[in-house]
mmCIF file of C-alpha atoms and ligand atoms in Angstrom:
data_model
loop_
_atom_site.group_PDB
_atom_site.id
_atom_site.type_symbol
_atom_site.label_atom_id
_atom_site.label_comp_id
_atom_site.label_asym_id
_atom_site.label_seq_id
_atom_site.Cartn_x
_atom_site.Cartn_y
_atom_site.Cartn_z
ATOM 1 C CA UNK X 12 -40.755 68.982 -28.016
ATOM 2 C CA UNK X 13 -39.958 65.316 -27.659
ATOM 3 C CA UNK X 14 -40.763 62.512 -25.274
ATOM 4 C CA UNK X 15 -37.552 61.646 -23.424
ATOM 5 C CA UNK X 16 -38.651 58.135 -22.536
ATOM 6 C CA UNK X 17 -39.484 57.377 -26.181
ATOM 7 C CA UNK X 18 -36.144 58.825 -27.271
ATOM 8 C CA UNK X 19 -34.275 56.613 -24.804
ATOM 9 C CA UNK X 20 -36.213 53.611 -25.984
ATOM 10 C CA UNK X 21 -35.403 54.375 -29.622
ATOM 11 C CA UNK X 22 -31.703 54.962 -28.887
ATOM 12 C CA UNK X 23 -31.741 51.552 -27.213
ATOM 13 C CA UNK X 24 -33.140 50.065 -30.407
ATOM 14 C CA UNK X 25 -30.488 51.872 -32.462
ATOM 15 C CA UNK X 26 -27.705 50.473 -30.266
ATOM 16 C CA UNK X 27 -29.003 46.997 -30.962
ATOM 17 C CA UNK X 28 -29.327 47.694 -34.701
ATOM 18 C CA UNK X 29 -25.850 49.197 -34.999
ATOM 19 C CA UNK X 30 -24.410 46.303 -32.993
ATOM 20 C CA UNK X 31 -26.002 43.909 -35.496
ATOM 21 C CA UNK X 32 -24.682 45.871 -38.458
ATOM 22 C CA UNK X 33 -21.192 46.038 -36.900
ATOM 23 C CA UNK X 34 -21.299 42.290 -36.384
ATOM 24 C CA UNK X 35 -21.667 41.468 -40.095
ATOM 25 C CA UNK X 36 -17.927 41.692 -40.755
ATOM 26 C CA UNK X 37 -17.154 40.018 -37.414
ATOM 27 C CA UNK X 38 -19.400 37.044 -38.087
ATOM 28 C CA UNK X 39 -18.068 36.606 -41.626
ATOM 29 C CA UNK X 40 -14.480 36.593 -40.285
ATOM 30 C CA UNK X 41 -15.526 33.968 -37.742
ATOM 31 C CA UNK X 42 -16.895 31.908 -40.601
ATOM 32 C CA UNK X 43 -13.970 32.412 -42.988
ATOM 33 C CA UNK X 44 -11.351 31.507 -40.353
ATOM 34 C CA UNK X 45 -13.301 28.558 -38.950
ATOM 35 C CA UNK X 46 -13.549 30.186 -35.488
ATOM 36 C CA UNK X 47 -17.149 29.064 -34.847
ATOM 37 C CA UNK X 48 -16.550 25.567 -36.167
ATOM 38 C CA UNK X 49 -13.428 25.214 -34.044
ATOM 39 C CA UNK X 50 -15.251 26.329 -30.875
ATOM 40 C CA UNK X 51 -18.112 23.990 -31.796
ATOM 41 C CA UNK X 52 -15.926 20.933 -32.276
ATOM 42 C CA UNK X 53 -13.294 21.563 -29.569
ATOM 43 C CA UNK X 54 -15.354 23.200 -26.782
ATOM 44 C CA UNK X 55 -14.485 26.224 -24.560
ATOM 45 C CA UNK X 56 -11.181 27.982 -25.347
ATOM 46 C CA UNK X 57 -9.280 31.136 -24.515
ATOM 47 C CA UNK X 58 -7.854 33.362 -27.237
ATOM 48 C CA UNK X 59 -4.469 31.622 -27.281
ATOM 49 C CA UNK X 60 -6.035 28.193 -27.587
ATOM 50 C CA UNK X 61 -8.389 29.299 -30.373
ATOM 51 C CA UNK X 62 -5.548 31.059 -32.214
ATOM 52 C CA UNK X 63 -3.487 27.872 -32.059
ATOM 53 C CA UNK X 64 -6.461 25.756 -33.157
ATOM 54 C CA UNK X 65 -7.097 27.786 -36.331
ATOM 55 C CA UNK X 66 -3.551 29.036 -36.952
ATOM 56 C CA UNK X 67 -4.437 32.738 -36.525
ATOM 57 C CA UNK X 68 -3.252 35.823 -34.615
ATOM 58 C CA UNK X 69 -4.001 35.708 -30.867
ATOM 59 C CA UNK X 70 -4.303 39.510 -30.594
ATOM 60 C CA UNK X 71 -7.023 39.762 -33.266
ATOM 61 C CA UNK X 72 -8.844 36.705 -31.992
ATOM 62 C CA UNK X 73 -8.854 38.082 -28.429
ATOM 63 C CA UNK X 74 -10.677 41.213 -29.630
ATOM 64 C CA UNK X 75 -13.064 39.179 -31.803
ATOM 65 C CA UNK X 76 -13.954 36.871 -28.898
ATOM 66 C CA UNK X 77 -14.849 39.825 -26.644
ATOM 67 C CA UNK X 78 -17.107 41.365 -29.317
ATOM 68 C CA UNK X 79 -18.814 38.033 -29.867
ATOM 69 C CA UNK X 80 -19.456 37.577 -26.140
ATOM 70 C CA UNK X 81 -20.817 41.153 -25.913
ATOM 71 C CA UNK X 82 -23.168 40.187 -28.766
ATOM 72 C CA UNK X 83 -24.435 37.039 -26.992
ATOM 73 C CA UNK X 84 -23.057 35.051 -29.940
ATOM 74 C CA UNK X 85 -20.568 33.346 -27.601
ATOM 75 C CA UNK X 86 -20.688 32.671 -23.855
ATOM 76 C CA UNK X 87 -17.845 33.815 -21.564
ATOM 77 C CA UNK X 88 -16.871 32.224 -18.255
ATOM 78 C CA UNK X 89 -14.933 34.768 -16.098
ATOM 79 C CA UNK X 90 -13.701 31.946 -13.822
ATOM 80 C CA UNK X 91 -11.896 30.030 -16.562
ATOM 81 C CA UNK X 92 -11.603 33.034 -18.944
ATOM 82 C CA UNK X 93 -12.773 30.758 -21.731
ATOM 83 C CA UNK X 94 -15.296 31.387 -24.481
ATOM 84 C CA UNK X 95 -17.750 28.820 -25.759
ATOM 85 C CA UNK X 96 -20.338 28.463 -28.515
ATOM 86 C CA UNK X 97 -23.685 27.467 -26.938
ATOM 87 C CA UNK X 98 -25.640 24.737 -28.742
ATOM 88 C CA UNK X 99 -28.321 27.160 -29.955
ATOM 89 C CA UNK X 100 -25.772 29.616 -31.361
ATOM 90 C CA UNK X 101 -23.946 26.693 -32.999
ATOM 91 C CA UNK X 102 -27.091 25.920 -34.994
ATOM 92 C CA UNK X 103 -26.932 29.447 -36.415
ATOM 93 C CA UNK X 104 -23.161 29.825 -36.934
ATOM 94 C CA UNK X 105 -21.551 26.386 -37.231
ATOM 95 C CA UNK X 106 -23.935 23.587 -38.261
ATOM 96 C CA UNK X 107 -24.509 23.944 -42.001
ATOM 97 C CA UNK X 108 -27.331 21.384 -42.119
ATOM 98 C CA UNK X 109 -29.332 23.096 -39.352
ATOM 99 C CA UNK X 110 -32.644 24.680 -40.424
ATOM 100 C CA UNK X 111 -31.548 27.953 -38.799
ATOM 101 C CA UNK X 112 -28.006 28.155 -40.204
ATOM 102 C CA UNK X 113 -27.790 31.879 -41.029
ATOM 103 C CA UNK X 114 -24.284 32.405 -42.375
ATOM 104 C CA UNK X 115 -25.731 32.968 -45.864
ATOM 105 C CA UNK X 116 -27.817 35.821 -44.447
ATOM 106 C CA UNK X 117 -24.663 37.538 -43.172
ATOM 107 C CA UNK X 118 -23.070 37.115 -46.633
ATOM 108 C CA UNK X 119 -26.207 38.637 -48.118
ATOM 109 C CA UNK X 120 -25.985 41.680 -45.815
ATOM 110 C CA UNK X 121 -22.415 42.283 -47.036
ATOM 111 C CA UNK X 122 -23.512 41.955 -50.693
ATOM 112 C CA UNK X 123 -26.341 44.409 -50.114
ATOM 113 C CA UNK X 124 -23.938 47.017 -48.724
ATOM 114 C CA UNK X 125 -21.663 46.417 -51.725
ATOM 115 C CA UNK X 126 -24.669 46.941 -54.041
ATOM 116 C CA UNK X 127 -25.451 50.357 -52.571
ATOM 117 C CA UNK X 128 -23.822 52.610 -55.237
ATOM 118 C CA UNK X 129 -25.573 50.835 -58.110
ATOM 119 C CA UNK X 130 -28.968 50.710 -56.427
ATOM 120 C CA UNK X 131 -28.618 54.291 -55.184
ATOM 121 C CA UNK X 132 -28.047 55.408 -58.791
ATOM 122 C CA UNK X 133 -31.116 53.404 -59.855
ATOM 123 C CA UNK X 134 -33.220 55.194 -57.200
ATOM 124 C CA UNK X 135 -32.557 58.413 -59.144
ATOM 125 C CA UNK X 136 -33.350 57.026 -62.600
ATOM 126 C CA UNK X 137 -35.926 54.318 -61.873
ATOM 127 C CA UNK X 138 -33.759 51.903 -63.892
ATOM 128 C CA UNK X 139 -32.728 48.411 -62.876
ATOM 129 C CA UNK X 140 -29.527 46.609 -61.881
ATOM 130 C CA UNK X 141 -29.115 43.324 -63.749
ATOM 131 C CA UNK X 142 -28.744 40.188 -61.641
ATOM 132 C CA UNK X 143 -25.286 39.553 -63.129
ATOM 133 C CA UNK X 144 -24.087 43.084 -62.245
ATOM 134 C CA UNK X 145 -24.820 42.848 -58.509
ATOM 135 C CA UNK X 146 -22.309 42.544 -55.605
ATOM 136 C CA UNK X 147 -19.286 40.288 -56.047
ATOM 137 C CA UNK X 148 -20.970 37.076 -55.081
ATOM 138 C CA UNK X 149 -24.564 38.017 -54.405
ATOM 139 C CA UNK X 150 -25.407 34.721 -56.143
ATOM 140 C CA UNK X 151 -23.297 32.671 -53.727
ATOM 141 C CA UNK X 152 -24.846 34.500 -50.755
ATOM 142 C CA UNK X 153 -28.392 33.900 -51.993
ATOM 143 C CA UNK X 154 -27.702 30.219 -52.658
ATOM 144 C CA UNK X 155 -26.131 29.813 -49.207
ATOM 145 C CA UNK X 156 -28.997 31.657 -47.528
ATOM 146 C CA UNK X 157 -31.757 29.487 -49.042
ATOM 147 C CA UNK X 158 -29.970 26.116 -48.981
ATOM 148 C CA UNK X 159 -30.662 25.205 -45.285
ATOM 149 C CA UNK X 160 -34.383 25.738 -45.803
ATOM 150 C CA UNK X 161 -34.471 23.547 -48.916
ATOM 151 C CA UNK X 162 -32.286 20.934 -47.208
ATOM 152 C CA UNK X 163 -34.662 20.697 -44.249
ATOM 153 C CA UNK X 164 -38.074 21.132 -45.911
ATOM 154 C CA UNK X 165 -38.090 20.459 -49.646
ATOM 155 C CA UNK X 166 -38.083 16.663 -49.839
ATOM 156 C CA UNK X 167 -39.723 15.905 -46.488
ATOM 157 C CA UNK X 168 -42.444 18.578 -46.353
ATOM 158 C CA UNK X 169 -42.882 20.814 -49.394
ATOM 159 C CA UNK X 170 -43.099 18.205 -52.200
ATOM 160 C CA UNK X 171 -45.365 15.917 -50.104
ATOM 161 C CA UNK X 172 -47.736 18.872 -49.586
ATOM 162 C CA UNK X 173 -48.438 18.917 -53.338
ATOM 163 C CA UNK X 174 -51.222 16.669 -54.588
ATOM 164 C CA UNK X 175 -49.888 13.436 -56.131
ATOM 165 C CA UNK X 176 -46.466 14.870 -56.976
ATOM 166 C CA UNK X 177 -44.256 12.575 -54.868
ATOM 167 C CA UNK X 178 -45.876 9.445 -56.387
ATOM 168 C CA UNK X 179 -45.139 10.772 -59.879
ATOM 169 C CA UNK X 180 -41.559 11.629 -58.928
ATOM 170 C CA UNK X 181 -41.039 8.135 -57.522
ATOM 171 C CA UNK X 182 -42.389 6.505 -60.703
ATOM 172 C CA UNK X 183 -40.429 8.809 -63.032
ATOM 173 C CA UNK X 184 -41.393 12.370 -63.945
ATOM 174 C CA UNK X 185 -39.939 15.202 -65.995
ATOM 175 C CA UNK X 186 -39.213 18.354 -64.036
ATOM 176 C CA UNK X 187 -37.904 21.863 -64.767
ATOM 177 C CA UNK X 188 -36.484 23.947 -61.893
ATOM 178 C CA UNK X 189 -36.612 27.493 -63.278
ATOM 179 C CA UNK X 190 -34.526 30.372 -61.880
ATOM 180 C CA UNK X 191 -32.492 27.606 -60.226
ATOM 181 C CA UNK X 192 -29.506 29.818 -59.388
ATOM 182 C CA UNK X 193 -26.710 27.651 -57.989
ATOM 183 C CA UNK X 194 -28.950 24.612 -58.295
ATOM 184 C CA UNK X 195 -29.168 23.335 -54.714
ATOM 185 C CA UNK X 196 -32.912 22.682 -55.027
ATOM 186 C CA UNK X 197 -32.433 20.861 -58.352
ATOM 187 C CA UNK X 198 -29.602 18.686 -57.008
ATOM 188 C CA UNK X 199 -31.566 17.779 -53.865
ATOM 189 C CA UNK X 200 -34.610 16.706 -55.877
ATOM 190 C CA UNK X 201 -32.516 14.768 -58.417
ATOM 191 C CA UNK X 202 -30.783 12.814 -55.638
ATOM 192 C CA UNK X 203 -34.070 12.051 -53.868
ATOM 193 C CA UNK X 204 -35.886 10.876 -57.019
ATOM 194 C CA UNK X 205 -33.471 8.919 -59.245
ATOM 195 C CA UNK X 206 -36.264 7.725 -61.613
ATOM 196 C CA UNK X 207 -37.137 11.301 -62.568
ATOM 197 C CA UNK X 208 -35.290 13.701 -64.833
ATOM 198 C CA UNK X 209 -34.552 17.283 -63.797
ATOM 199 C CA UNK X 210 -33.411 20.301 -65.816
ATOM 200 C CA UNK X 211 -32.391 23.448 -63.980
ATOM 201 C CA UNK X 212 -32.743 26.689 -65.945
ATOM 202 C CA UNK X 213 -31.409 30.113 -65.105
ATOM 203 C CA UNK X 214 -30.716 33.147 -67.266
ATOM 204 C CA UNK X 215 -27.434 33.886 -65.450
ATOM 205 C CA UNK X 216 -24.666 31.827 -67.132
ATOM 206 C CA UNK X 217 -22.266 31.992 -64.155
ATOM 207 C CA UNK X 218 -24.967 30.540 -61.876
ATOM 208 C CA UNK X 219 -25.591 27.701 -64.341
ATOM 209 C CA UNK X 220 -21.850 26.923 -64.283
ATOM 210 C CA UNK X 221 -21.889 26.921 -60.458
ATOM 211 C CA UNK X 222 -24.952 24.638 -60.466
ATOM 212 C CA UNK X 223 -23.166 22.144 -62.742
ATOM 213 C CA UNK X 224 -20.170 22.159 -60.391
ATOM 214 C CA UNK X 225 -22.400 21.590 -57.330
ATOM 215 C CA UNK X 226 -24.122 18.674 -59.065
ATOM 216 C CA UNK X 227 -20.769 17.006 -59.753
ATOM 217 C CA UNK X 228 -19.360 17.769 -56.294
ATOM 218 C CA UNK X 229 -22.459 16.389 -54.554
ATOM 219 C CA UNK X 230 -22.667 13.183 -56.549
ATOM 220 C CA UNK X 231 -25.915 13.940 -58.419
ATOM 221 C CA UNK X 232 -26.409 11.305 -61.073
ATOM 222 C CA UNK X 233 -27.134 11.505 -64.785
ATOM 223 C CA UNK X 234 -30.732 12.582 -64.096
ATOM 224 C CA UNK X 235 -29.931 16.290 -63.708
ATOM 225 C CA UNK X 236 -28.689 18.857 -66.218
ATOM 226 C CA UNK X 237 -28.459 22.640 -66.156
ATOM 227 C CA UNK X 238 -29.096 24.979 -69.074
ATOM 228 C CA UNK X 239 -29.108 28.723 -69.610
ATOM 229 C CA UNK X 240 -32.699 29.795 -70.253
ATOM 230 C CA UNK X 241 -35.150 32.472 -69.249
ATOM 231 C CA UNK X 242 -38.463 31.816 -67.551
ATOM 232 C CA UNK X 243 -40.251 32.796 -70.764
ATOM 233 C CA UNK X 244 -38.210 30.746 -73.245
ATOM 234 C CA UNK X 245 -36.854 27.636 -71.508
ATOM 235 C CA UNK X 246 -36.961 24.732 -73.932
ATOM 236 C CA UNK X 247 -38.536 21.877 -71.948
ATOM 237 C CA UNK X 248 -42.152 20.846 -72.587
ATOM 238 C CA UNK X 249 -44.543 18.049 -71.602
ATOM 239 C CA UNK X 250 -43.489 18.535 -67.978
ATOM 240 C CA UNK X 251 -45.031 16.899 -64.906
ATOM 241 C CA UNK X 252 -43.667 19.477 -62.492
ATOM 242 C CA UNK X 253 -42.174 22.957 -62.758
ATOM 243 C CA UNK X 254 -40.591 24.517 -59.675
ATOM 244 C CA UNK X 255 -39.717 28.190 -59.022
ATOM 245 C CA UNK X 256 -37.754 28.709 -55.801
ATOM 246 C CA UNK X 257 -37.671 32.294 -54.506
ATOM 247 C CA UNK X 258 -37.416 33.762 -57.996
ATOM 248 C CA UNK X 259 -40.858 34.541 -59.517
ATOM 249 C CA UNK X 260 -40.916 37.993 -57.896
ATOM 250 C CA UNK X 261 -37.403 38.717 -59.278
ATOM 251 C CA UNK X 262 -38.533 38.273 -62.857
ATOM 252 C CA UNK X 263 -39.296 41.164 -65.174
ATOM 253 C CA UNK X 264 -42.449 39.551 -66.519
ATOM 254 C CA UNK X 265 -43.793 37.051 -63.972
ATOM 255 C CA UNK X 266 -47.170 36.830 -65.744
ATOM 256 C CA UNK X 267 -45.370 36.064 -69.020
ATOM 257 C CA UNK X 268 -43.358 33.404 -67.172
ATOM 258 C CA UNK X 269 -46.614 31.934 -65.812
ATOM 259 C CA UNK X 270 -47.968 31.666 -69.360
ATOM 260 C CA UNK X 271 -44.826 29.871 -70.549
ATOM 261 C CA UNK X 272 -44.942 27.455 -67.598
ATOM 262 C CA UNK X 273 -48.613 26.718 -68.351
ATOM 263 C CA UNK X 274 -47.731 25.793 -71.956
ATOM 264 C CA UNK X 275 -44.723 23.690 -70.858
ATOM 265 C CA UNK X 276 -46.756 21.618 -68.374
ATOM 266 C CA UNK X 277 -48.837 18.528 -69.125
ATOM 267 C CA UNK X 278 -52.575 19.094 -68.576
ATOM 268 C CA UNK X 279 -52.328 17.297 -65.193
ATOM 269 C CA UNK X 280 -49.006 18.898 -64.258
ATOM 270 C CA UNK X 281 -48.148 21.018 -61.222
ATOM 271 C CA UNK X 282 -46.322 24.327 -60.781
ATOM 272 C CA UNK X 283 -44.722 24.735 -57.364
ATOM 273 C CA UNK X 284 -44.035 28.389 -56.577
ATOM 274 C CA UNK X 285 -41.927 28.992 -53.465
ATOM 275 C CA UNK X 286 -42.011 32.645 -52.474
ATOM 276 C CA UNK X 287 -40.947 34.652 -49.416
ATOM 277 C CA UNK X 288 -43.537 34.687 -46.644
ATOM 278 C CA UNK X 289 -45.545 37.912 -46.730
ATOM 279 C CA UNK X 290 -48.969 39.279 -45.945
ATOM 280 C CA UNK X 291 -51.038 41.153 -48.514
ATOM 281 C CA UNK X 292 -50.684 44.624 -46.982
ATOM 282 C CA UNK X 293 -47.736 46.742 -45.893
ATOM 283 C CA UNK X 294 -49.037 46.749 -42.324
ATOM 284 C CA UNK X 295 -49.076 42.932 -42.271
ATOM 285 C CA UNK X 296 -45.355 42.910 -43.113
ATOM 286 C CA UNK X 297 -44.124 45.396 -40.520
ATOM 287 C CA UNK X 298 -42.322 42.709 -38.534
ATOM 288 C CA UNK X 299 -38.726 41.354 -38.307
ATOM 289 C CA UNK X 300 -39.099 39.071 -41.373
ATOM 290 C CA UNK X 301 -40.677 41.875 -43.423
ATOM 291 C CA UNK X 302 -37.921 44.238 -42.310
ATOM 292 C CA UNK X 303 -35.223 41.971 -43.748
ATOM 293 C CA UNK X 304 -37.157 41.056 -46.874
ATOM 294 C CA UNK X 305 -38.114 44.651 -47.739
ATOM 295 C CA UNK X 306 -34.385 45.496 -47.538
ATOM 296 C CA UNK X 307 -33.405 42.553 -49.781
ATOM 297 C CA UNK X 308 -36.254 43.471 -52.087
ATOM 298 C CA UNK X 309 -35.052 47.080 -52.394
ATOM 299 C CA UNK X 310 -31.402 46.158 -52.905
ATOM 300 C CA UNK X 311 -31.749 42.989 -55.021
ATOM 301 C CA UNK X 312 -35.209 41.922 -56.178
ATOM 302 C CA UNK X 313 -36.742 45.184 -57.446
ATOM 303 C CA UNK X 314 -33.532 46.221 -59.304
ATOM 304 C CA UNK X 315 -33.341 42.738 -60.884
ATOM 305 C CA UNK X 316 -36.914 42.875 -62.146
ATOM 306 C CA UNK X 317 -36.640 46.495 -63.354
ATOM 307 C CA UNK X 318 -33.580 45.548 -65.428
ATOM 308 C CA UNK X 319 -35.696 43.100 -67.480
ATOM 309 C CA UNK X 320 -38.467 43.381 -70.093
ATOM 310 C CA UNK X 321 -41.807 44.575 -68.647
ATOM 311 C CA UNK X 322 -40.240 45.305 -65.221
ATOM 312 C CA UNK X 323 -43.244 44.310 -63.111
ATOM 313 C CA UNK X 324 -41.143 44.526 -59.910
ATOM 314 C CA UNK X 325 -43.474 42.533 -57.675
ATOM 315 C CA UNK X 326 -41.006 42.834 -54.795
ATOM 316 C CA UNK X 327 -40.122 40.145 -52.265
ATOM 317 C CA UNK X 328 -43.122 41.032 -50.090
ATOM 318 C CA UNK X 329 -45.746 40.829 -52.827
ATOM 319 C CA UNK X 330 -48.059 38.598 -50.767
ATOM 320 C CA UNK X 331 -50.266 35.729 -51.847
ATOM 321 C CA UNK X 332 -53.058 37.819 -53.424
ATOM 322 C CA UNK X 333 -50.657 39.533 -55.886
ATOM 323 C CA UNK X 334 -48.939 36.230 -56.650
ATOM 324 C CA UNK X 335 -52.314 34.589 -57.391
ATOM 325 C CA UNK X 336 -53.135 37.386 -59.856
ATOM 326 C CA UNK X 337 -49.873 36.803 -61.727
ATOM 327 C CA UNK X 338 -50.251 33.017 -61.733
ATOM 328 C CA UNK X 339 -53.854 33.035 -62.916
ATOM 329 C CA UNK X 340 -52.963 35.635 -65.587
ATOM 330 C CA UNK X 341 -50.758 32.870 -67.048
ATOM 331 C CA UNK X 342 -53.792 30.602 -67.475
ATOM 332 C CA UNK X 343 -53.740 28.535 -64.277
ATOM 333 C CA UNK X 344 -57.160 27.467 -63.001
ATOM 334 C CA UNK X 345 -56.356 26.832 -59.354
ATOM 335 C CA UNK X 346 -53.830 28.173 -56.852
ATOM 336 C CA UNK X 347 -53.539 26.847 -53.305
ATOM 337 C CA UNK X 348 -51.154 27.538 -50.420
ATOM 338 C CA UNK X 349 -49.890 23.991 -49.939
ATOM 339 C CA UNK X 350 -47.712 24.681 -46.911
ATOM 340 C CA UNK X 351 -45.491 27.333 -45.341
ATOM 341 C CA UNK X 352 -42.565 28.055 -43.024
ATOM 342 C CA UNK X 353 -41.870 31.312 -41.171
ATOM 343 C CA UNK X 354 -39.798 32.440 -44.196
ATOM 344 C CA UNK X 355 -41.602 30.891 -47.186
ATOM 345 C CA UNK X 356 -45.038 30.158 -48.622
ATOM 346 C CA UNK X 357 -45.366 27.205 -50.992
ATOM 347 C CA UNK X 358 -48.047 27.674 -53.640
ATOM 348 C CA UNK X 359 -49.407 24.869 -55.801
ATOM 349 C CA UNK X 360 -50.782 25.999 -59.183
ATOM 350 C CA UNK X 361 -52.694 23.575 -61.428
ATOM 351 C CA UNK X 362 -53.876 24.135 -65.035
HETATM 352 C C1 SAM I 480 -33.181 34.919 -55.450
HETATM 353 S S1 SAM I 480 -32.446 33.958 -56.686
HETATM 354 C C2 SAM I 480 -33.008 32.319 -56.305
HETATM 355 C C3 SAM I 480 -32.126 31.261 -56.893
HETATM 356 C C4 SAM I 480 -32.476 29.823 -56.535
HETATM 357 N N1 SAM I 480 -33.780 29.436 -57.037
HETATM 358 C C5 SAM I 480 -32.414 29.627 -55.041
HETATM 359 O O1 SAM I 480 -33.472 29.480 -54.431
HETATM 360 O O2 SAM I 480 -31.310 29.609 -54.457
HETATM 361 C C6 SAM I 480 -33.355 34.378 -58.139
HETATM 362 C C7 SAM I 480 -32.883 33.653 -59.383
HETATM 363 O O3 SAM I 480 -33.761 33.977 -60.469
HETATM 364 C C8 SAM I 480 -32.987 34.103 -61.647
HETATM 365 N N2 SAM I 480 -33.784 34.888 -62.593
HETATM 366 C C9 SAM I 480 -34.247 36.149 -62.439
HETATM 367 N N3 SAM I 480 -34.969 36.511 -63.504
HETATM 368 C C10 SAM I 480 -34.985 35.442 -64.345
HETATM 369 C C11 SAM I 480 -35.604 35.183 -65.600
HETATM 370 N N4 SAM I 480 -36.346 36.115 -66.194
HETATM 371 N N5 SAM I 480 -35.437 33.971 -66.177
HETATM 372 C C12 SAM I 480 -34.669 33.024 -65.544
HETATM 373 N N6 SAM I 480 -34.059 33.212 -64.378
HETATM 374 C C13 SAM I 480 -34.235 34.407 -63.763
HETATM 375 C C14 SAM I 480 -31.697 34.753 -61.172
HETATM 376 O O4 SAM I 480 -30.642 34.570 -62.076
HETATM 377 C C15 SAM I 480 -31.485 34.038 -59.833
HETATM 378 O O5 SAM I 480 -30.702 32.890 -59.978
#
């Protein structure tokens, strides 16, 4: 026995979900060929005009345009037979500095699908998948996904929410950005605070190389360096500020990392822990953000942590209460939620 109305409703949901999944490749082609950016800069076009603008095949672009209009990613005018990118959709697909630029999220979806065989095998054994063994450029996707949020919030909102930190950074402070990945957060801070010195650490050598290249390409000065180092053995000490952006929950031994950070900080130093937004219970996370983050957690974060010593596997939806436990286990006396966005919570830990 089943309820026909509920079945119809659920099939409706599935159509939407499958349409989203089918759009991953479509959106990434639109990005790779500059289709969104061309529509954004040149205005409404038909398939021939867009093909000429980007130097691509009209027949493929005609099909792509129709799928994008059916997805409400583009608008279609039957009178002129032209397609356009509305301003709101442009913020998601074309404007890299926008706070809601989501192209990195589409890259991440593709990396997660690519990761399936390795993670599926780990489901059977309970083992991990090392960060460096994940999908072809999982690291690039992650860096691209987080960058818009850091670009729009880090300097103007997150650092000012920490007690006394901006004044120290303006005077000249020593900072370690741990688990820095491709280093966007480190480069942004180094450019904003030229009197301070920043070291980005990550245990993944290829990410450290990419971070060095980004620093050079984006004109960061001599106040930023990148080194290979784990969260439990990075070399810096006597630090005013340590930052962890979206990485504490990925670590095998987050409590061990907390202890090392505590020892590396000055007695009046600050540890900024940026973590995915989450409630403390499963039921609090049964929402669209939790849906995405539980998937990323299953495919990326849990396998990464389980591949390391201890293998705590906090998961990307650990929630503030669990994070507090880990941070205080490292010897921190106070933990406060300094600020938040719909996707992130920013915790301030003090010795
Ligand atoms: C989700 S990524 C975030 C990267 C970067 N902070 C960002 O926001 O774009 C997690 C990062 O943590 C690093 N990582 C994981 N475990 C680590 C450990 N034990 N020590 C140092 N880095 C670690 C990974 O190499 C990866 O770069």
